[in-house]
Amino acid sequence: MSENTTPVQAFSDIAVIGGGMVGRSLALLLVKSLPSASVSLIDATPAPATPDDEGFDRRVTAISQGSVAILARLGVWPQLERAAASIHEVQVSDRGHSGWTHYDAQEDPLGELGFVVENTVIGETLYRACTEQDALRQWQGTKVTALDIQEGGAVLHLDTAGGTREHLKAGLVVIADGAQSELARTLGIGFERHDYRQTAWVANVQHSEPHQGCAYERFTEAGPLALLPMNDFERRHRSALVWTRSSDLPLDDSDDALLEALQTQFGWRLGQFNALGKRSHYPLSLLLAREQVRRHVVLMGNSAHFLHPVAGQGFNLALRDADVLVQTLSQAAQNAQPFGSLDVLERYLSRRKTDQWLTTNLSHTFIQWFTSEHTARRATRNGALGLMNALPSLRRRFFRQMMGQGQHG
Ligand SMILES: Cc1cc2nc3c(=O)[nH]c(=O)nc-3n(C[C@H](O)[C@H](O)[C@H](O)COP(=O)(O)OP(=O)(O)OC[C@H]3O[C@@H](n4cnc5c(N)ncnc54)[C@H](O)[C@@H]3O)c2cc1C
C-alpha cells in the first residue's frame, strides 16, 4: 500500500474500470440502486462501433433468464429482446456414440431457456443507456495506467482521450478490464491458469433448415462445438458457431474446408451448411484470480474469472456477481459502512463463492470429460448422458446450472 499523496483532481464513491459488457452493466446497476453514490466509468476504448461499421462483430452471447431479470431492471431488456432469438431447447450429444440428452422449455419452470443476442447490440444498448445516466461520470477513451491504494481509497492514474494525465480517487475501485487483467497484476494479484491447448473458432453459419430455437452442444473428435440459434437474416437461417479445436491446427483453413468439416462432425440436423461469416479465433484458458477482493478493490467479469466459452457462462455469471455486489453495497450504505471496507467486500465474495465454484467447475469438468477420447471416460460420459435422460430431476438440475439459473447468492 502506498501512502504517498498523488494530487487528486476528482473523487468518486465508486469507480468502474472497463466499459465491456460487464463494466457497463455494473455501472448501470450502481447508479440505479445507489442514487446517492457518485459513480465513474472509465473505458480505454472509444465509443463502440455501430452495426454499420466494417468489421461488424457478429459474435453473440447466450443470455439466461436470470440475466434477463437483471437486464430488465437496468431498463435495457426491451431493446435487447427485440433483437433476441429464443432458445426453446438444448441438445447435448457425443458424435459417433449413443449418448444424447436434451432439455426443453416445457420442462423448465421459467419457460424459455434463454436468449441469443449479438454482442454489438448488447454493447451499443448498454453504451446508450450509460450515456443517458446523468449520475454516471464517463471517461471514454481513457486508460487507467496505475492504481495506488491509499488510506480512504484508491487513486487511479488516467491517460485521457484528450491526451491529459489526471488522477481520480475512489472509495471502491471495480476492476473490470477483461481477461489477463493488467491492473490486477500491477497490484500483485496472480491467476490460477489452466491452458486448454484449444482455440475457439467463432463465426456465424447459414444453414438450409430452420433451427426451431434449438441450441446444440456437440462433442466431436475435432473438439466440442456449440451452435446457438440466431434470428433469420434476409430469410436465411443462421446459427452462431463456437467450435473449440486443438491449438495445433492451422487457422487458415478455407471457409469451404471448415463448412465441410462442420457438416461431417455435426450432421444434417440443420440441413446443409452453406455459408460462413467472418471468422475469429480465441486461444482458450481457464483463468481464476487468486484474490477477487482487497480493501478498496474488487475484480469483476473476465478479470475475476475467464471461463471456457462453449458453455456460454462468462457474462451470465458476471451479471449475477454484479447484482450481489450492488445488493451488498446497498446494505453497507444503510449501515453507514464504507463501500471499500474489506468486511463489506468479503461479505459480497462469501455470497458468491458457491455459484462461482459450481459454474466454473461444471463447465471445466464438462469440457475435460467431453474432450477426452479416453475409452473409460467416453463410456462414462455416454452413461451420464443416458442417466440424465432417465432422470428428469438430474437433467433439470444440470441444465439449469448450465443455463446460468443456478444459485444467485
Ligand atoms: C467466443 C466466446 C463466446 C462467449 N459466449 C458467451 C455466452 O454465450 N454467454 C455468456 O454468458 N458469456 C459468453 N462469453 C463470455 C463473455 O463474452 C465475457 O464473459 C464478457 O464479454 C466479459 O466481459 P468483460 O466486460 O469482463 O471484459 P471485456 O469485454 O474484455 O471488457 C474489458 C473492457 O475494459 C477496457 N479496459 C481494459 N484495460 C483498461 C484500462 N487499463 N483502463 C480502462 N479500460 C480498460 C477494455 O477497453 C474493454 O472495454 C463468451 C466468450 C467468448 C470468448
XYZ file of C-alpha atoms and ligand atoms in Angstrom:
462
model
C 0.000 0.000 0.000
C 1.362 3.372 -0.991
C 0.897 6.281 1.417
C 2.289 8.946 -0.925
C -0.099 11.711 -1.804
C -0.688 11.847 -5.526
C -2.507 15.094 -6.424
C -6.146 14.166 -6.973
C -8.414 16.123 -9.296
C -11.708 14.303 -8.697
C -13.371 11.939 -6.236
C -15.960 9.186 -6.794
C -17.503 6.837 -4.260
C -17.132 4.030 -6.805
C -15.026 3.840 -9.980
C -15.562 1.036 -12.500
C -12.567 0.399 -14.774
C -13.574 -1.207 -18.082
C -16.600 -0.498 -20.271
C -17.106 -4.031 -21.621
C -20.479 -5.734 -21.189
C -19.729 -6.390 -17.517
C -18.349 -2.977 -16.526
C -21.243 -1.145 -18.191
C -23.924 -3.414 -16.704
C -22.418 -2.937 -13.261
C -22.159 0.850 -13.679
C -25.864 0.987 -14.597
C -26.834 -1.215 -11.661
C -24.843 1.033 -9.335
C -26.438 4.303 -10.457
C -29.924 2.767 -10.350
C -29.544 1.127 -6.932
C -27.338 3.658 -5.135
C -28.691 7.049 -6.253
C -26.765 8.973 -3.614
C -23.384 7.478 -4.547
C -21.126 9.092 -7.140
C -20.081 6.578 -9.803
C -17.444 6.864 -12.557
C -16.889 4.559 -15.512
C -13.514 4.603 -17.232
C -13.019 2.796 -20.520
C -9.954 2.695 -22.734
C -11.837 2.165 -25.996
C -13.519 4.944 -27.964
C -17.339 4.779 -28.341
C -18.406 1.323 -29.608
C -18.622 0.551 -33.305
C -22.093 0.838 -34.777
C -23.591 -2.176 -36.577
C -22.980 -0.488 -39.941
C -19.253 -0.269 -39.450
C -16.982 -2.529 -41.400
C -15.644 -5.298 -39.245
C -19.055 -5.658 -37.632
C -18.673 -8.207 -34.871
C -21.475 -10.719 -35.113
C -20.353 -12.639 -32.060
C -23.283 -13.496 -29.868
C -23.980 -14.103 -26.194
C -26.453 -16.589 -24.784
C -28.349 -14.827 -22.024
C -30.040 -16.796 -19.259
C -33.436 -15.999 -17.752
C -31.680 -14.858 -14.563
C -29.686 -12.341 -16.609
C -32.861 -11.193 -18.369
C -34.299 -10.230 -14.973
C -31.186 -8.157 -14.186
C -31.094 -6.525 -17.634
C -34.799 -5.706 -17.274
C -34.045 -3.867 -14.023
C -31.411 -1.880 -15.917
C -34.136 -0.893 -18.384
C -32.278 -2.353 -21.383
C -34.058 -5.678 -21.855
C -36.883 -4.329 -24.102
C -34.278 -3.161 -26.684
C -32.302 -6.393 -26.397
C -35.404 -8.562 -26.607
C -36.323 -7.027 -29.961
C -33.045 -8.367 -31.378
C -33.003 -11.648 -29.435
C -33.545 -15.200 -30.667
C -35.194 -17.503 -28.086
C -33.704 -20.812 -27.009
C -36.560 -23.328 -26.706
C -34.409 -26.432 -26.470
C -30.831 -27.526 -25.779
C -29.433 -30.759 -27.201
C -26.178 -32.311 -25.987
C -24.684 -35.161 -27.992
C -21.468 -37.085 -28.496
C -20.547 -37.775 -32.126
C -20.277 -41.437 -33.025
C -21.792 -42.591 -29.712
C -25.243 -43.204 -28.424
C -25.010 -40.624 -25.605
C -27.569 -37.871 -26.136
C -29.758 -35.740 -23.918
C -31.901 -32.691 -24.305
C -33.860 -30.195 -22.267
C -36.703 -28.077 -23.489
C -38.682 -25.069 -22.423
C -41.726 -27.164 -21.433
C -39.682 -28.862 -18.694
C -38.349 -25.626 -17.235
C -40.310 -23.640 -14.649
C -39.200 -20.400 -16.356
C -40.343 -21.380 -19.849
C -37.827 -20.107 -22.447
C -34.361 -21.425 -21.644
C -32.571 -18.267 -22.673
C -31.954 -15.830 -25.488
C -29.197 -15.178 -28.003
C -28.227 -11.584 -28.727
C -25.456 -10.187 -30.911
C -22.656 -8.617 -28.892
C -22.736 -5.348 -30.816
C -26.417 -4.958 -29.922
C -25.660 -5.578 -26.235
C -22.623 -3.273 -26.321
C -24.419 -0.441 -28.064
C -27.558 -0.714 -25.927
C -25.549 -0.631 -22.701
C -23.435 2.241 -24.026
C -26.517 4.327 -24.861
C -28.138 3.531 -21.517
C -24.975 4.679 -19.731
C -24.829 7.951 -21.675
C -28.433 8.648 -20.554
C -27.442 8.486 -16.866
C -26.595 11.978 -15.625
C -25.397 10.454 -12.362
C -22.728 8.411 -14.156
C -19.478 10.193 -14.943
C -17.950 8.562 -18.024
C -14.337 8.742 -19.121
C -14.439 7.260 -22.622
C -11.178 6.606 -24.465
C -9.343 6.924 -21.148
C -6.865 4.349 -19.918
C -6.102 3.679 -16.274
C -2.334 3.293 -16.217
C -1.793 2.694 -12.494
C -3.591 2.322 -9.184
C -2.316 3.482 -5.785
C -4.136 2.036 -2.820
C -4.147 4.627 -0.043
C -5.958 5.383 3.195
C -9.605 6.052 2.323
C -9.470 4.768 -1.251
C -7.528 4.120 -4.404
C -6.045 6.716 -6.713
C -6.422 5.991 -10.430
C -3.871 7.407 -12.849
C -5.680 8.293 -16.062
C -4.430 8.909 -19.607
C -7.445 10.712 -21.020
C -8.831 10.854 -24.553
C -7.722 14.491 -24.703
C -4.116 13.489 -24.040
C -4.016 14.818 -20.474
C -2.933 12.936 -17.349
C -5.407 13.116 -14.498
C -5.997 11.475 -11.135
C -9.256 10.247 -9.704
C -9.705 8.936 -6.167
C -12.419 6.363 -5.397
C -13.561 4.700 -2.182
C -14.090 1.485 -4.144
C -12.490 0.531 -7.450
C -14.052 -2.227 -9.532
C -11.519 -3.705 -11.939
C -13.453 -4.999 -14.966
C -10.656 -4.633 -17.514
C -11.058 -8.090 -19.061
C -9.123 -11.356 -19.099
C -5.466 -11.345 -18.020
C -6.183 -8.110 -16.157
C -3.113 -5.912 -16.321
C -4.337 -3.814 -13.410
C -4.810 -6.854 -11.153
C -1.241 -7.870 -11.966
C 0.087 -4.440 -11.065
C -1.479 -4.990 -7.626
C 0.368 -8.313 -7.366
C -2.810 -10.404 -7.828
C -1.927 -13.691 -9.524
C -4.113 -16.103 -11.513
C -4.668 -19.826 -11.485
C -4.407 -20.874 -15.082
C -5.410 -23.979 -16.950
C -4.389 -23.904 -20.586
C -6.899 -25.936 -22.608
C -4.479 -26.012 -25.595
C -7.543 -25.205 -27.617
C -8.654 -22.297 -29.751
C -12.267 -21.207 -30.118
C -13.235 -20.698 -33.774
C -16.178 -18.342 -33.813
C -18.347 -17.482 -36.827
C -21.954 -17.326 -37.988
C -23.109 -20.129 -40.232
C -26.020 -20.248 -42.614
C -27.954 -23.480 -42.971
C -30.763 -24.670 -45.175
C -33.202 -25.794 -42.427
C -34.602 -23.622 -39.587
C -33.113 -24.222 -36.120
C -36.518 -24.090 -34.373
C -34.919 -22.350 -31.401
C -32.619 -25.260 -30.630
C -29.098 -24.756 -29.218
C -26.673 -27.614 -29.777
C -23.638 -28.736 -27.812
C -21.923 -31.496 -29.730
C -18.761 -33.274 -28.714
C -16.689 -34.417 -31.652
C -13.198 -35.826 -32.095
C -12.342 -32.440 -33.638
C -13.387 -30.678 -30.381
C -16.654 -29.573 -28.750
C -18.855 -27.298 -30.796
C -21.800 -25.134 -29.839
C -24.382 -23.786 -32.274
C -26.680 -21.100 -30.913
C -29.868 -20.071 -32.719
C -29.885 -16.595 -34.278
C -32.703 -14.668 -35.919
C -33.041 -15.200 -39.649
C -31.253 -12.582 -41.753
C -32.901 -11.735 -45.092
C -34.830 -15.019 -44.831
C -31.630 -17.012 -44.395
C -31.361 -19.310 -41.374
C -28.382 -18.595 -39.139
C -26.704 -20.020 -36.069
C -23.654 -18.843 -34.154
C -20.858 -21.371 -34.127
C -18.270 -21.680 -31.348
C -16.045 -24.597 -32.265
C -13.261 -25.425 -29.863
C -10.403 -27.027 -31.783
C -6.877 -28.034 -30.948
C -4.440 -25.117 -30.903
C -2.120 -27.229 -33.080
C -4.470 -26.881 -36.062
C -3.601 -24.205 -38.631
C -6.024 -21.255 -38.532
C -6.071 -20.657 -42.268
C -8.450 -23.420 -43.383
C -10.628 -22.137 -46.203
C -14.304 -21.476 -45.448
C -15.257 -24.380 -47.703
C -12.978 -26.788 -45.822
C -14.395 -25.631 -42.495
C -18.007 -25.946 -43.683
C -17.299 -29.448 -44.901
C -15.659 -30.431 -41.592
C -18.611 -28.932 -39.727
C -21.102 -30.848 -41.832
C -19.259 -34.114 -41.179
C -18.950 -33.542 -37.441
C -22.395 -32.059 -36.822
C -24.501 -33.984 -39.317
C -27.665 -32.826 -41.059
C -29.987 -31.697 -38.226
C -29.824 -28.154 -39.671
C -29.719 -29.281 -43.285
C -26.789 -28.121 -45.363
C -24.292 -25.570 -44.019
C -23.877 -23.247 -46.972
C -22.062 -20.089 -45.863
C -19.771 -18.890 -43.136
C -19.498 -15.321 -41.791
C -16.384 -13.525 -40.625
C -14.270 -15.842 -38.501
C -12.442 -15.032 -35.240
C -10.110 -17.204 -33.170
C -9.595 -17.101 -29.384
C -6.943 -19.175 -27.585
C -8.592 -20.678 -24.504
C -7.531 -20.898 -20.883
C -9.396 -21.003 -17.612
C -8.122 -18.044 -15.591
C -9.169 -17.543 -11.983
C -7.910 -14.598 -9.944
C -6.302 -15.780 -6.695
C -7.852 -12.787 -4.903
C -11.084 -11.136 -6.003
C -11.316 -8.579 -3.208
C -8.924 -6.374 -1.306
C -9.538 -3.263 0.718
C -10.930 -0.678 -1.790
C -10.727 -3.154 -4.713
C -12.936 -5.813 -6.289
C -12.368 -7.761 -9.518
C -15.359 -8.391 -11.762
C -16.116 -10.182 -15.053
C -13.317 -11.723 -17.102
C -10.685 -10.192 -14.827
C -12.038 -12.306 -11.932
C -12.864 -15.475 -13.874
C -12.364 -16.231 -17.526
C -14.184 -19.443 -18.454
C -14.256 -21.760 -21.438
C -16.836 -20.248 -23.830
C -18.514 -23.416 -25.047
C -20.880 -23.454 -22.071
C -21.721 -19.742 -22.564
C -21.442 -18.739 -18.917
C -18.982 -15.848 -18.501
C -21.353 -12.916 -18.887
C -24.228 -14.589 -17.039
C -22.018 -15.409 -14.063
C -20.580 -11.893 -14.014
C -24.056 -10.333 -14.050
C -25.002 -12.418 -11.007
C -21.799 -11.259 -9.298
C -22.570 -7.642 -10.174
C -26.111 -7.932 -8.823
C -24.973 -9.338 -5.485
C -22.161 -6.781 -5.208
C -24.690 -3.965 -5.612
C -27.044 -5.545 -3.053
C -24.149 -5.853 -0.588
C -23.097 -2.237 -1.161
C -26.696 -1.068 -0.647
C -26.749 -2.831 2.727
C -23.375 -1.267 3.559
C -24.790 2.173 2.741
C -27.738 1.563 5.088
C -25.315 0.578 7.867
C -23.055 3.578 7.150
C -20.163 1.284 6.255
C -17.661 2.436 3.616
C -18.009 0.682 0.244
C -14.308 -0.137 0.170
C -14.213 -1.799 3.596
C -12.733 -5.277 3.471
C -15.597 -6.582 5.663
C -18.151 -5.449 3.087
C -16.229 -6.867 0.134
C -15.608 -10.193 1.847
C -19.329 -10.427 2.635
C -20.012 -9.995 -1.081
C -17.497 -12.673 -2.015
C -18.789 -15.178 0.528
C -22.268 -14.818 -1.027
C -20.835 -15.563 -4.470
C -18.487 -18.446 -3.664
C -20.889 -21.356 -4.234
C -22.292 -20.166 -7.552
C -18.839 -19.201 -8.866
C -17.437 -22.557 -7.799
C -20.320 -24.561 -9.279
C -20.392 -22.663 -12.574
C -16.628 -22.746 -13.041
C -16.261 -26.403 -12.113
C -19.271 -27.591 -14.016
C -18.108 -26.013 -17.271
C -14.466 -27.032 -16.676
C -15.324 -30.658 -15.843
C -17.812 -30.786 -18.702
C -15.076 -29.739 -21.154
C -12.476 -32.113 -19.664
C -14.794 -35.093 -19.914
C -16.177 -34.317 -23.276
C -12.871 -33.544 -24.977
C -11.310 -36.789 -23.790
C -11.151 -39.717 -26.206
C -10.041 -41.988 -23.361
C -12.211 -45.129 -23.599
C -13.259 -45.187 -19.926
C -14.166 -41.505 -19.919
C -16.070 -41.872 -23.167
C -18.079 -44.746 -21.706
C -18.771 -42.788 -18.503
C -19.927 -39.670 -20.328
C -22.240 -41.654 -22.559
C -23.581 -43.362 -19.433
C -24.056 -39.948 -17.783
C -25.996 -38.608 -20.768
C -28.159 -41.723 -20.733
C -28.737 -41.350 -16.982
C -29.828 -37.768 -17.443
C -32.377 -38.858 -19.985
C -33.728 -41.384 -17.491
C -33.763 -38.983 -14.511
C -35.593 -35.737 -15.311
C -34.733 -34.135 -11.940
C -30.993 -34.692 -12.528
C -31.346 -33.372 -16.063
C -33.215 -30.301 -14.840
C -30.533 -29.519 -12.216
C -27.713 -29.988 -14.696
C -29.245 -27.847 -17.421
C -30.417 -25.136 -15.047
C -26.871 -24.683 -13.738
C -25.502 -24.851 -17.295
C -28.016 -22.210 -18.392
C -26.906 -19.900 -15.599
C -30.013 -20.384 -13.493
C -28.157 -21.765 -10.515
C -27.688 -20.217 -7.101
C -27.771 -16.480 -7.061
C -26.113 -15.760 -3.695
C -16.168 -16.973 -28.079
C -16.855 -16.558 -26.815
C -18.213 -16.806 -26.642
C -18.844 -16.439 -25.440
N -20.178 -16.722 -25.294
C -20.775 -16.398 -24.127
C -22.153 -16.687 -23.923
O -22.813 -17.209 -24.815
N -22.730 -16.368 -22.724
C -22.003 -15.798 -21.725
O -22.569 -15.543 -20.640
N -20.704 -15.486 -21.893
C -20.077 -15.776 -23.064
N -18.772 -15.440 -23.245
C -18.078 -14.715 -22.192
C -18.344 -13.201 -22.283
O -18.046 -12.750 -23.583
C -17.446 -12.491 -21.289
O -17.714 -13.001 -20.019
C -17.722 -10.998 -21.254
O -17.574 -10.436 -22.510
C -16.738 -10.367 -20.285
O -16.739 -9.034 -20.438
P -15.832 -8.069 -19.558
O -16.576 -6.792 -19.546
O -15.445 -8.682 -18.258
O -14.438 -7.947 -20.359
P -14.113 -7.276 -21.754
O -15.202 -7.453 -22.719
O -12.762 -7.756 -22.126
O -14.038 -5.704 -21.444
C -12.950 -5.106 -20.810
C -13.004 -3.607 -21.071
O -12.007 -2.987 -20.246
C -11.352 -1.989 -21.000
N -10.024 -1.815 -20.411
C -9.016 -2.727 -20.361
N -7.950 -2.208 -19.706
C -8.310 -0.947 -19.339
C -7.637 0.081 -18.639
N -6.396 -0.075 -18.149
N -8.270 1.266 -18.449
C -9.546 1.446 -18.903
N -10.231 0.480 -19.576
C -9.621 -0.691 -19.793
C -11.317 -2.552 -22.424
O -11.159 -1.500 -23.358
C -12.706 -3.211 -22.512
O -13.670 -2.284 -22.955
C -18.113 -15.808 -24.416
C -16.742 -15.539 -24.583
C -16.120 -15.907 -25.778
C -14.624 -15.631 -25.927
